[in-house]
Coordinates of C-alpha atoms and ligand atoms in Angstrom, one line a residue:
X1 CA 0.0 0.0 0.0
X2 CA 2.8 2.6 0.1
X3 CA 2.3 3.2 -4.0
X4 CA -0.1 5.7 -2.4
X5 CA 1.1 9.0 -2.5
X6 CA -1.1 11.1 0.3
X7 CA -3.3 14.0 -1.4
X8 CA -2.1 17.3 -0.9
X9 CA -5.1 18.5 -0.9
X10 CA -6.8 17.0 2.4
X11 CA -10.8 17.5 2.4
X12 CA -12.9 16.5 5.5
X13 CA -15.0 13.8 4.7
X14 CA -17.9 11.8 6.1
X15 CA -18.5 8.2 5.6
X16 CA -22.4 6.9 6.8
X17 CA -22.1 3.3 7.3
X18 CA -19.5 1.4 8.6
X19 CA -20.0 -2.0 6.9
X20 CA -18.5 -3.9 4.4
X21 CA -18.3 -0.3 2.2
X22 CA -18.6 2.5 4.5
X23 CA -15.7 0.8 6.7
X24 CA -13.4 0.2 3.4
X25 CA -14.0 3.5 2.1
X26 CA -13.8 5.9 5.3
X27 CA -10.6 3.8 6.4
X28 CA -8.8 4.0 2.9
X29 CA -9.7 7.7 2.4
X30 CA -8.1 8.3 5.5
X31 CA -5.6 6.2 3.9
X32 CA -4.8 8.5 1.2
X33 CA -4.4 11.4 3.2
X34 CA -7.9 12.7 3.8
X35 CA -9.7 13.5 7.6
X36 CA -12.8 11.1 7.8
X37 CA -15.5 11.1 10.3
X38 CA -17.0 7.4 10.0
X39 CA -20.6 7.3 11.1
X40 CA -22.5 4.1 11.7
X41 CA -26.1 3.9 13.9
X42 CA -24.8 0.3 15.6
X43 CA -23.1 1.7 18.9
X44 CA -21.4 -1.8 19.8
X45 CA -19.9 -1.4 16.2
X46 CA -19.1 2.2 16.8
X47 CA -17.4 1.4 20.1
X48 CA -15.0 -1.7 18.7
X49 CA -14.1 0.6 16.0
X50 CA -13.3 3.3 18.2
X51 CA -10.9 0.5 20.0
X52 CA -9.4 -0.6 16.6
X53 CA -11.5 -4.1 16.7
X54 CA -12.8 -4.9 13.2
X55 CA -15.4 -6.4 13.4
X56 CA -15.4 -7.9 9.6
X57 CA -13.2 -10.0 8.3
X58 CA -11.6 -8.1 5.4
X59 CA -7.6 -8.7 5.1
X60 CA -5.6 -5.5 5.5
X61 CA -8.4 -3.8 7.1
X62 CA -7.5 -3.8 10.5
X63 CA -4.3 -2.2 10.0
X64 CA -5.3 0.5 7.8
X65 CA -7.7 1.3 10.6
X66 CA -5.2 1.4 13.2
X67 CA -3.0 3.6 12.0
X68 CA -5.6 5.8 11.1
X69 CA -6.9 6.0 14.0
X70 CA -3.1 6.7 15.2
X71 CA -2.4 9.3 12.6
X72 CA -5.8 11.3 14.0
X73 CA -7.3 11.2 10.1
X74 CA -10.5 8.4 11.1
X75 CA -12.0 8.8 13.9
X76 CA -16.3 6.5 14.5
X77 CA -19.3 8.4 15.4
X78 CA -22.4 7.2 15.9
X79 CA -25.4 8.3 14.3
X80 CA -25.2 9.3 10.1
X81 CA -25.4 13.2 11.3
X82 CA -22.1 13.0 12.8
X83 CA -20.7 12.0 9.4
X84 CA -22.2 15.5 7.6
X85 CA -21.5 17.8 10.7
X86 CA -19.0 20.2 9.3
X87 CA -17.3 18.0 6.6
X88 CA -17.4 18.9 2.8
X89 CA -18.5 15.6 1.2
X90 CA -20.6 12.9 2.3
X91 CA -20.2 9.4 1.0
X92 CA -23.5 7.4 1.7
X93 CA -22.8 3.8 2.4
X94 CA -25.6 1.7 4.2
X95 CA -27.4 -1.0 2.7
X96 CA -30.0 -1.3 -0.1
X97 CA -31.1 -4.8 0.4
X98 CA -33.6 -6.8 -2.0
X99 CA -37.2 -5.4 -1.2
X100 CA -40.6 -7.3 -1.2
X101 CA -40.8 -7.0 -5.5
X102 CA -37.6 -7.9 -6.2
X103 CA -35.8 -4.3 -6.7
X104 CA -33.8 -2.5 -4.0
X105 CA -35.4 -1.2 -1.0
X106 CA -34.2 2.3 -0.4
X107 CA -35.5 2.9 3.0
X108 CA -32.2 3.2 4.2
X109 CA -30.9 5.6 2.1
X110 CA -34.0 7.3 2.6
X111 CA -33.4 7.3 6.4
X112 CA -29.4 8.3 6.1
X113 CA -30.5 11.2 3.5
X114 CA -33.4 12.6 6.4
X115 CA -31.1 12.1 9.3
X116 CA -28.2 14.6 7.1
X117 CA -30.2 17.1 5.5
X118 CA -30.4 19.7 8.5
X119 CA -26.6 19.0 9.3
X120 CA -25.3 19.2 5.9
X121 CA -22.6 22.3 5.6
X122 CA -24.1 24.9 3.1
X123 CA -22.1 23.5 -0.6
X124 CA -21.5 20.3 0.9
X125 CA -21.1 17.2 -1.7
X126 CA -23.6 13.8 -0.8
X127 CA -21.8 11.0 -3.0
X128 CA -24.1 7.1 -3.0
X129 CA -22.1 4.6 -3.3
X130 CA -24.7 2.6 -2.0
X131 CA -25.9 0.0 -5.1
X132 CA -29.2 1.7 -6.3
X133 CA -31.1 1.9 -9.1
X134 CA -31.4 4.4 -11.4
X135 CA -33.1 7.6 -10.2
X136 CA -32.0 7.5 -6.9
X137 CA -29.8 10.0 -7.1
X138 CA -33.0 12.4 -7.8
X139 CA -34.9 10.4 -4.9
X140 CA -31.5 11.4 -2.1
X141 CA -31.9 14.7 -3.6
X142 CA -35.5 15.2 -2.9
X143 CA -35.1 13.9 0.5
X144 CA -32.7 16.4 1.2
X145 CA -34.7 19.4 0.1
X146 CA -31.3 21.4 -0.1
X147 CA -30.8 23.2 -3.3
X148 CA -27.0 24.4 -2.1
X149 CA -26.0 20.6 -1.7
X150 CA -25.0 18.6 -5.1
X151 CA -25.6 14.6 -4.8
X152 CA -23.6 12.7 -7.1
X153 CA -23.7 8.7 -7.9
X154 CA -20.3 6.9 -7.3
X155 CA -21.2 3.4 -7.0
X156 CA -18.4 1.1 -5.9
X157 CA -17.0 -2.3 -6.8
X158 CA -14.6 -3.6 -4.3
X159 CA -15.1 -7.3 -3.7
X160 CA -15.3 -8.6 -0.6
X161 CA -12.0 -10.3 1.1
X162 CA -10.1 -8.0 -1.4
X163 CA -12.1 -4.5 -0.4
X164 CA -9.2 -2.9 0.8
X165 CA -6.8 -3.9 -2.4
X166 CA -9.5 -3.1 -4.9
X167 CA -10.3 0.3 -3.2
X168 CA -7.0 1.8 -3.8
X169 CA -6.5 -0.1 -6.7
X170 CA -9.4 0.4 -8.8
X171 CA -9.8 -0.5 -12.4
X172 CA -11.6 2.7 -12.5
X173 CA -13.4 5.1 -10.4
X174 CA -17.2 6.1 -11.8
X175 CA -18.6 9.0 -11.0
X176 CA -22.1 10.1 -12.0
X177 CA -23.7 13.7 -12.1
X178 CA -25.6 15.8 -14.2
X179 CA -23.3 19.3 -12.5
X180 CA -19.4 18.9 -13.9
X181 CA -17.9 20.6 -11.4
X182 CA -19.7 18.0 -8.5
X183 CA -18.6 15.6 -10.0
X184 CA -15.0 16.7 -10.8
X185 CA -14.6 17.7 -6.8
X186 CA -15.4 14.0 -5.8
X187 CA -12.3 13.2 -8.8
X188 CA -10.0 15.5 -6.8
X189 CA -10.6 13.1 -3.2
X190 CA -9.6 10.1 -5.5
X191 CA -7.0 11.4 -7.2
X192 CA -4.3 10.0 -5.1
X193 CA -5.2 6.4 -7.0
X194 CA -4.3 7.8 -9.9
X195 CA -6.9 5.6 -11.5
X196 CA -8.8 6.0 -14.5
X197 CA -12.0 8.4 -13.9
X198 CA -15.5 8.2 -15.7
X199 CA -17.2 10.8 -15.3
X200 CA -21.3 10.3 -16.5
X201 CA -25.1 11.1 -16.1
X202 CA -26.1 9.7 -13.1
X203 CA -28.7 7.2 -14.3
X204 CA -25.5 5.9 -16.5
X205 CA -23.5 5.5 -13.9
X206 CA -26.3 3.8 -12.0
X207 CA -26.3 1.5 -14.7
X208 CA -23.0 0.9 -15.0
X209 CA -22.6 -0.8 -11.4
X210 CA -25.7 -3.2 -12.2
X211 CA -24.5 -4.1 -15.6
X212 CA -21.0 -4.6 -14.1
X213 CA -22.8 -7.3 -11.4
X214 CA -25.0 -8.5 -13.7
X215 CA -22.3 -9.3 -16.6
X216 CA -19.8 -10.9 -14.0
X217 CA -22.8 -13.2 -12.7
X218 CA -23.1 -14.3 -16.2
X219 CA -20.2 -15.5 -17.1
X220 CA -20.2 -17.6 -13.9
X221 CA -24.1 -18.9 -14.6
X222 CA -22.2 -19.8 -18.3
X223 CA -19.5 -21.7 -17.0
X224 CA -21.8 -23.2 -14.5
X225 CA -24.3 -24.1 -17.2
X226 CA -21.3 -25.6 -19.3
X227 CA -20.1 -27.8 -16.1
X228 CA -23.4 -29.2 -16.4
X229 CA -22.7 -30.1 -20.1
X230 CA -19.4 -31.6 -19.6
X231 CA -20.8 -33.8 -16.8
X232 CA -23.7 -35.0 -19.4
X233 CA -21.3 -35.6 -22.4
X234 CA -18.0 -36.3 -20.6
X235 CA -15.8 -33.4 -21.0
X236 CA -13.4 -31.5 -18.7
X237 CA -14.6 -28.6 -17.5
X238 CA -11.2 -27.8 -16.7
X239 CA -10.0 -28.0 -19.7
X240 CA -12.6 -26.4 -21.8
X241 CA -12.1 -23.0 -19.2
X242 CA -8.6 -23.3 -19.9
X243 CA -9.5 -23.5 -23.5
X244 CA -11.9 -20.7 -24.2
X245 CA -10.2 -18.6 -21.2
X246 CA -6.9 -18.3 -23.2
X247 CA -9.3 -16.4 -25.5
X248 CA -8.3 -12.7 -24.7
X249 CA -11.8 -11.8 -25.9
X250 CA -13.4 -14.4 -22.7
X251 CA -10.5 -14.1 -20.7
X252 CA -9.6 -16.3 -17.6
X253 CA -11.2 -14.2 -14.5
X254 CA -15.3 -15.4 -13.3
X255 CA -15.3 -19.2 -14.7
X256 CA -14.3 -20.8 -11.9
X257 CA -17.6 -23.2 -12.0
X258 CA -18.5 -23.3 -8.4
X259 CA -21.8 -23.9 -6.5
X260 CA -23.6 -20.9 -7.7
X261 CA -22.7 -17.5 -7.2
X262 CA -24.0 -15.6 -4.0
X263 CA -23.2 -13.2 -1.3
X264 CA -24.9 -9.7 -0.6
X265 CA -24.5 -7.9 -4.2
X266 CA -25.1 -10.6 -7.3
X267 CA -28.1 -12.3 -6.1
X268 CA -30.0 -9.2 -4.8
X269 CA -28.4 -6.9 -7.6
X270 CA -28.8 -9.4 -10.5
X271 CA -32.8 -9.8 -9.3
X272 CA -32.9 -5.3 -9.0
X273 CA -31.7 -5.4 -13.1
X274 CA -34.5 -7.5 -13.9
X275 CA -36.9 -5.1 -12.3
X276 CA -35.6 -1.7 -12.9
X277 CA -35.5 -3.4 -16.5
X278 CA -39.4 -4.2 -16.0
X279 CA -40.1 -1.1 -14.3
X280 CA -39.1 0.8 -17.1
X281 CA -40.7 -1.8 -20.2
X282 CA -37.5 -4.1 -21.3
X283 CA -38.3 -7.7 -20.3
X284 CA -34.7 -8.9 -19.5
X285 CA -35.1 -12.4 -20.1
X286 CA -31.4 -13.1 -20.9
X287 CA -30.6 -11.8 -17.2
X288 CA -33.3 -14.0 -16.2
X289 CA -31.8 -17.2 -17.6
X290 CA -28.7 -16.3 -15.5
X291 CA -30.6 -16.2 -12.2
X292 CA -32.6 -19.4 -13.2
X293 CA -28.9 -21.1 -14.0
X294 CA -27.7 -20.1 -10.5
X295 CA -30.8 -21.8 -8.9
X296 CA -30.4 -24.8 -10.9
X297 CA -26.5 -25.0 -9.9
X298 CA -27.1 -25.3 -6.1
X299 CA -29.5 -27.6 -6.7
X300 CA -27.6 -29.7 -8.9
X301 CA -25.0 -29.3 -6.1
X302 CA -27.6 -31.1 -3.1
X303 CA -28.4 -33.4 -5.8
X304 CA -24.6 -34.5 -6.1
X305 CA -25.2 -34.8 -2.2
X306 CA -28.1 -37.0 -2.2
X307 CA -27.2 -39.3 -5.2
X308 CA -23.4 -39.5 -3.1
X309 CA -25.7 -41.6 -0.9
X310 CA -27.8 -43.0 -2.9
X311 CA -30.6 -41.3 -1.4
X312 CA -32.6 -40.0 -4.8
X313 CA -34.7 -36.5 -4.9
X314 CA -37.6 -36.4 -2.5
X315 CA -36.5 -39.2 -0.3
X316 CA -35.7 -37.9 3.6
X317 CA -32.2 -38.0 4.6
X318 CA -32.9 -39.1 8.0
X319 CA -29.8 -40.4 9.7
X320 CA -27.2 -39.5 6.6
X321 CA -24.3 -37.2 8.2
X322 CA -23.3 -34.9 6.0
X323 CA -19.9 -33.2 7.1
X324 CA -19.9 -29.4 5.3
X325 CA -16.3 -27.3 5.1
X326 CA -16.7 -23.6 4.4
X327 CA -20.1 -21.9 4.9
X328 CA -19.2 -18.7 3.7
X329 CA -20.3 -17.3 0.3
X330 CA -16.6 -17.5 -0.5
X331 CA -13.2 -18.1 1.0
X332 CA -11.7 -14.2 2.4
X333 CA -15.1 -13.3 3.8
X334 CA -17.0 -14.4 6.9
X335 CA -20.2 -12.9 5.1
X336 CA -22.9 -15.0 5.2
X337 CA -25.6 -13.3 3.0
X338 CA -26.9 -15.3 0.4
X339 CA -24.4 -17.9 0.7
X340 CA -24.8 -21.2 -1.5
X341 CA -23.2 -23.3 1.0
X342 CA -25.9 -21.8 3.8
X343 CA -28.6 -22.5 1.2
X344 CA -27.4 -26.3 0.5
X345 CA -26.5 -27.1 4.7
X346 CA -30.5 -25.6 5.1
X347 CA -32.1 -28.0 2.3
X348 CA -30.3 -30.6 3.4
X349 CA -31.4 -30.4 7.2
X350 CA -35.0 -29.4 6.2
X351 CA -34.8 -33.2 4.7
X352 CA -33.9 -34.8 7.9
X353 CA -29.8 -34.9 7.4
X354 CA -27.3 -34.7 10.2
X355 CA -25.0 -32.1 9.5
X356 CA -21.5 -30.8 10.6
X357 CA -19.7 -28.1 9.7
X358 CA -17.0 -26.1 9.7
X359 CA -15.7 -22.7 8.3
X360 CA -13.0 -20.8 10.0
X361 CA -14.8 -17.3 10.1
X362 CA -17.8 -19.0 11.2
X363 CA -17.8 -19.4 15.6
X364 CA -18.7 -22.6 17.2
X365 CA -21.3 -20.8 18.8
X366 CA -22.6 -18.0 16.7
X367 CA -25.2 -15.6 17.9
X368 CA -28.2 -13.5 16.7
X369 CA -28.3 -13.8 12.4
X370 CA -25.6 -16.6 12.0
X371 CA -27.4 -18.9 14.4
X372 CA -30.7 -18.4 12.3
X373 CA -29.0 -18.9 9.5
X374 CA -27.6 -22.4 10.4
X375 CA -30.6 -23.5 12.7
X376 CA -29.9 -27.3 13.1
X377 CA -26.4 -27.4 11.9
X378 CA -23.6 -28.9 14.1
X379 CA -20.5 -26.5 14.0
X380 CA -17.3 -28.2 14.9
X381 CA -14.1 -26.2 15.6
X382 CA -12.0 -27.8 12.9
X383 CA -12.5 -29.8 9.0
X384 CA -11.5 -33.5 10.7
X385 CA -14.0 -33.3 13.6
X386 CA -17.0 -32.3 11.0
X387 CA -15.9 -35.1 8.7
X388 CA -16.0 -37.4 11.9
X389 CA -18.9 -40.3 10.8
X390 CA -20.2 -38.7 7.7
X391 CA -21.1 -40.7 4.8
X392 CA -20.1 -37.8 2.2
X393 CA -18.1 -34.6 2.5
X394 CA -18.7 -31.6 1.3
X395 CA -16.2 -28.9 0.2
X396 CA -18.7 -25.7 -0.1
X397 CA -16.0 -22.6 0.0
X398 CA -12.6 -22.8 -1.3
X399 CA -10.6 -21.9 1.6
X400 CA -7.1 -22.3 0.7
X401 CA -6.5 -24.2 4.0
X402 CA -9.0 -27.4 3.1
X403 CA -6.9 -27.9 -0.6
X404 CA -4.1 -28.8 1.9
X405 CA -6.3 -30.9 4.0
X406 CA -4.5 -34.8 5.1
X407 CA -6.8 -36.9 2.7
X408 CA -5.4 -40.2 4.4
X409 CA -6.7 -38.3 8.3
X410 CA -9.6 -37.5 6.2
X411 CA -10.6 -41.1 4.9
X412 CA -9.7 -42.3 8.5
X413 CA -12.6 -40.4 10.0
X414 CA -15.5 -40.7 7.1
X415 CA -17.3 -43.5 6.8
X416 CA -15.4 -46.3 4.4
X417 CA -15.5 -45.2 1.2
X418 CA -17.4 -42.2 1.4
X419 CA -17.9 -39.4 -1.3
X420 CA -16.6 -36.2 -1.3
X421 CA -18.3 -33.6 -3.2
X422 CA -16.3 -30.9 -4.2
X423 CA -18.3 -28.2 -5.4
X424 CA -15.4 -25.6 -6.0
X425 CA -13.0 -28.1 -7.9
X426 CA -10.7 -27.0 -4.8
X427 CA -9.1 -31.1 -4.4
X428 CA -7.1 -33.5 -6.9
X429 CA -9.3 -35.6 -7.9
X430 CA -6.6 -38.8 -8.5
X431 CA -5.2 -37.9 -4.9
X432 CA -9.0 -38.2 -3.1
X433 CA -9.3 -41.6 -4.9
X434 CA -5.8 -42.5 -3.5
X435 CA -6.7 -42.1 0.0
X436 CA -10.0 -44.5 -0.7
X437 CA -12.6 -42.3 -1.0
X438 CA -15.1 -41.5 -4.0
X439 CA -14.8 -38.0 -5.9
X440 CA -17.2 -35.9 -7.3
X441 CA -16.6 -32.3 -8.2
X442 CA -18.5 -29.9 -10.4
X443 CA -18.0 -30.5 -14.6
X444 CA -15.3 -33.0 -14.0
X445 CA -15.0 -36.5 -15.4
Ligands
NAD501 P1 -23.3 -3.6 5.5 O1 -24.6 -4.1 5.9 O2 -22.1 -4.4 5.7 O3 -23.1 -2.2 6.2 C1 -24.0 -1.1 6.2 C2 -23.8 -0.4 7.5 O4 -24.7 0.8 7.5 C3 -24.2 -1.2 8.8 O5 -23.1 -1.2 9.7 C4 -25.4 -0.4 9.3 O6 -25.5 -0.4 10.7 C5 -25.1 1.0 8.8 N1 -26.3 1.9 8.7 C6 -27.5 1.6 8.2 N2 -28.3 2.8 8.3 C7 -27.5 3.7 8.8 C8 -27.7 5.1 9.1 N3 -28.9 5.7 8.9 N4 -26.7 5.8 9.6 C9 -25.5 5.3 9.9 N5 -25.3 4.0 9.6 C10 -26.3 3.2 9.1 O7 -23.5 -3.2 3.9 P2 -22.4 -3.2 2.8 O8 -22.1 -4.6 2.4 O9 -21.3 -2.3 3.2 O10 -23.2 -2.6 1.6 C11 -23.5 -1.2 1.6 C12 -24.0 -0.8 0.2 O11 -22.9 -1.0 -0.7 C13 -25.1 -1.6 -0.4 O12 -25.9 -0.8 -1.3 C14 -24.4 -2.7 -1.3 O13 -25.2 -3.2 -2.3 C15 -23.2 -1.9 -1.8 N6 -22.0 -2.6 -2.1 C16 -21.6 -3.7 -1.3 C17 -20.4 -4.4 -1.7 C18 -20.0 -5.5 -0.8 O14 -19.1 -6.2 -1.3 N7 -20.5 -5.7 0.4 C19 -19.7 -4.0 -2.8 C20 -20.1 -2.9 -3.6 C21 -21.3 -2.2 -3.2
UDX502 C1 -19.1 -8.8 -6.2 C2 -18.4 -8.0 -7.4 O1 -17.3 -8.8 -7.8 C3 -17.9 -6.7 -6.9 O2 -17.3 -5.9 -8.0 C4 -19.1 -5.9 -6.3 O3 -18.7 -4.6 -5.8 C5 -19.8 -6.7 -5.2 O4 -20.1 -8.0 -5.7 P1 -18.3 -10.1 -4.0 O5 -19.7 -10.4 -3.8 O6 -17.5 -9.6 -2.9 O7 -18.1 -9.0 -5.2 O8 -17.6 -11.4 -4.5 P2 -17.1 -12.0 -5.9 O9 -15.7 -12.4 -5.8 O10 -17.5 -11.2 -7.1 O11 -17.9 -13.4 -5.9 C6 -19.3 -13.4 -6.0 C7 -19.8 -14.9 -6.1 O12 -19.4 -15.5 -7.3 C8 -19.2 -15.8 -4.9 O13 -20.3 -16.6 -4.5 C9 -18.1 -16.5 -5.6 O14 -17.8 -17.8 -5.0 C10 -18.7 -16.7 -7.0 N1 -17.7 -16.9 -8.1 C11 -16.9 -15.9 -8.4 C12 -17.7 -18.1 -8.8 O15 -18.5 -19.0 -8.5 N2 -16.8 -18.2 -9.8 C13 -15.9 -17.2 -10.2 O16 -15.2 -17.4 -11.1 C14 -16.0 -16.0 -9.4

């Protein structure tokens, strides 16, 4: 991270949210020189902050934080008025989850935009980086009722367990706003990154981050859809992404076939395309087919499950023990939000299965959302003890750690000659058959 070189132009900054996003962003920008007032409404999360406790998992995070904190330029606030209370720009990061009709549910924004307004310094810039579809920018505008303030759309596209990489390394930087000189203010607090800088309209730039989402989730739904094909006619999936990847027009990067795509922006931003789409007459059937391709892939995945027992579709699964490794939506994270793996562990104990997992983000004990989440599952504290008596294995996240996992240990503790479904192609195939075990993995012959 020292490539930066700090602006010399410091700007006080506020940051509402400190999530996934908000805590990225307000952490970074102090990063690159700026003073940033990071606001969230969850005091516990306000407090650890304030101690230098992350309370994400997101690697390099922590220590960006800490030194900020150090160097006096981030200081957490609770409450989103803090974040707009004497500071020039205001970057708007809480959540816009998936509402009742499938499109995003602004109430949030709505809420951070009211709770501003009457803070707001007179000039001040409101920037959403929130994901939100287009005309939003219009609806924080009307919310705010102030006619000296400029709201412009920034929407962002870190990935999670690399948030703090992509930030300050962005392919580019999108900026959307109908006033020039808005938007070219919010290119001066980025300029550090020396990164490519678009500015647009604001409904294009709205569009841009769903079309980003949306493309990326289809080229995984393809590749998923072509595993499929290569288990039916007996190809390699391996080989054919290796074969259309070296294609510079494909390219390598979002075919990993896997068990579906999830976590908190494809699924509910691939489902908000379809309807701001609808909303505005375009039936969007191809990004339809892309969703229906992701469903079919995790169930194609518990179906690999149940025919590894020989337990066929609609039978119970009373007393099979399934052991699961990784729940999270992917490896780097400890987000649960629309994970696949949470989604196969649930179908699989709603039809009577015993299972144990592990993940190494996810506690033994977890409280409050994460215990909802995995209502009936067994957490064990490490990959051999959830394998312990199970009649098939599951590898649902790639976590680097399980591809180094001791297959002999493992074939010790299944059940004799037990199946492991590997549904990120993490494991040698030859080297699981070694060790006495079965193999199945996703496209693979
Ligand atoms: P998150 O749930 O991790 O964090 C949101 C935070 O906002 C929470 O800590 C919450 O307490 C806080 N909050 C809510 N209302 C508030 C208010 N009025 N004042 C102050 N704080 C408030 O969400 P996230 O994953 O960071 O996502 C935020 C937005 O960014 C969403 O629109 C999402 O689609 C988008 N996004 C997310 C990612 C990602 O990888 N997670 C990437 C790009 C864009
Ligand atoms: C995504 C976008 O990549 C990011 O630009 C945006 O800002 C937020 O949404 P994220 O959800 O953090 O980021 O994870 P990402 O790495 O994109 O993975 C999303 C899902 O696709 C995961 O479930 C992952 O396992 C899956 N995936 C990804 C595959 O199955 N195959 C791949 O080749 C890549």
């Amino acid at each position: 991270m020292s490539d930066i070189v700090p602006t010399p132009t410091p700007s006080r900054l506020g940051v509402v949210g400190a999530g996934y996003v908000g805590l990225t962003t307000g952490a970074c920008l102090a990063h690159l020189g700026h003073e940033v007032v990071c606001a969230d409404v969850d005091a516990d999360r306000v407090e650890q902050l304030r101690r230098g406790q992350i309370p994400i998992v997101e690697e390099g995070l922590s220590e960006i934080v800490v030194a900020e904190l150090a160097s006096g330029r981030l200081s957490f606030e609770l409450g989103a008025e803090a974040a707009a209370t004497d500071t020039d720009v205001v970057f708007l990061c809480v959540p816009t989850p998936q509402g009742a009709d499938g499109g995003a549910d602004l109430r949030y924004i709505e809420a951070a935009a009211t709770q501003i307004a009457p803070v707001l310094k007179p000039g001040a810039l409101v920037v959403n980086k929130s994901t939100v579809p287009v005309g939003s920018t219009k609806v924080v505008e009307d919310v705010l009722q102030r006619n000296d303030v400029a709201v412009v759309s920034n929407p962002e596209f870190l990935r999670e367990g690399t948030a703090v990489h992509d930030f300050l390394h962005p392919d580019r930087v999108v900026i959307g706003s109908d006033d020039r000189a808005a938007g070219e203010r919010l290119a001066d607090v980025y300029a550090p990154l020396q990164a490519p800088i678009l500015i647009t309209d604001p409904a294009s730039a709205e569009t841009i981050k769903y079309a980003a989402n949306g493309f990326l989730a289809m080229k995984i739904s393809f590749v998923n859809a072509i595993s499929a094909m290569c288990e039916a006619v007996g190809a390699s999936v391996d080989d054919v992404v290796e074969g259309i990847g070296s294609d510079a027009r494909i390219g390598r990067s979002f075919l990993r076939p896997g068990p579906g795509w999830g976590g908190s922006c494809f699924p509910k931003d691939s489902k908000a395309l379809v309807k701001i789409a609808a909303d505005y007459g375009y039936d969007f059937t191809m990004m339809k087919g892309v969703i229906d391709v992701n469903e079919e892939q995790k169930r194609r995945m518990v179906a690999k499950v149940r025919e590894a027992v020989g337990v066929g579709p609609g039978l119970r699964l009373t007393g099979t023990k399934v052991g699961v490794l990784g729940l999270t939506f992917k490896a780097g994270t400890d987000d649960l939000r629309d994970s696949p793996s949470v989604t196969m562990v649930q179908s699989l104990v709603a039809a009577g299965a015993t299972v144990r997992a592990f993940d190494p983000t996810v506690e033994v004990a977890p409280t409050g959302p994460k215990a909802q989440l995995l209502a009936g599952v067994e957490l064990c504290a490490d990959p051999l003890s959830a394998a312990t008596g199970a009649a098939v294995l599951v590898i649902a996240t790639e976590w680097p750690e399980f591809a180094k996992l001791d297959l002999d240990a493992l074939a010790g503790v299944l059940v004799p000659g037990s199946a492991v479904v590997d549904t990120r192609n993490l494991l040698d195939p030859a080297a699981v058959r070694a060790a006495g075990l079965r193999y199945d993995g996703v496209g693979r012959r």
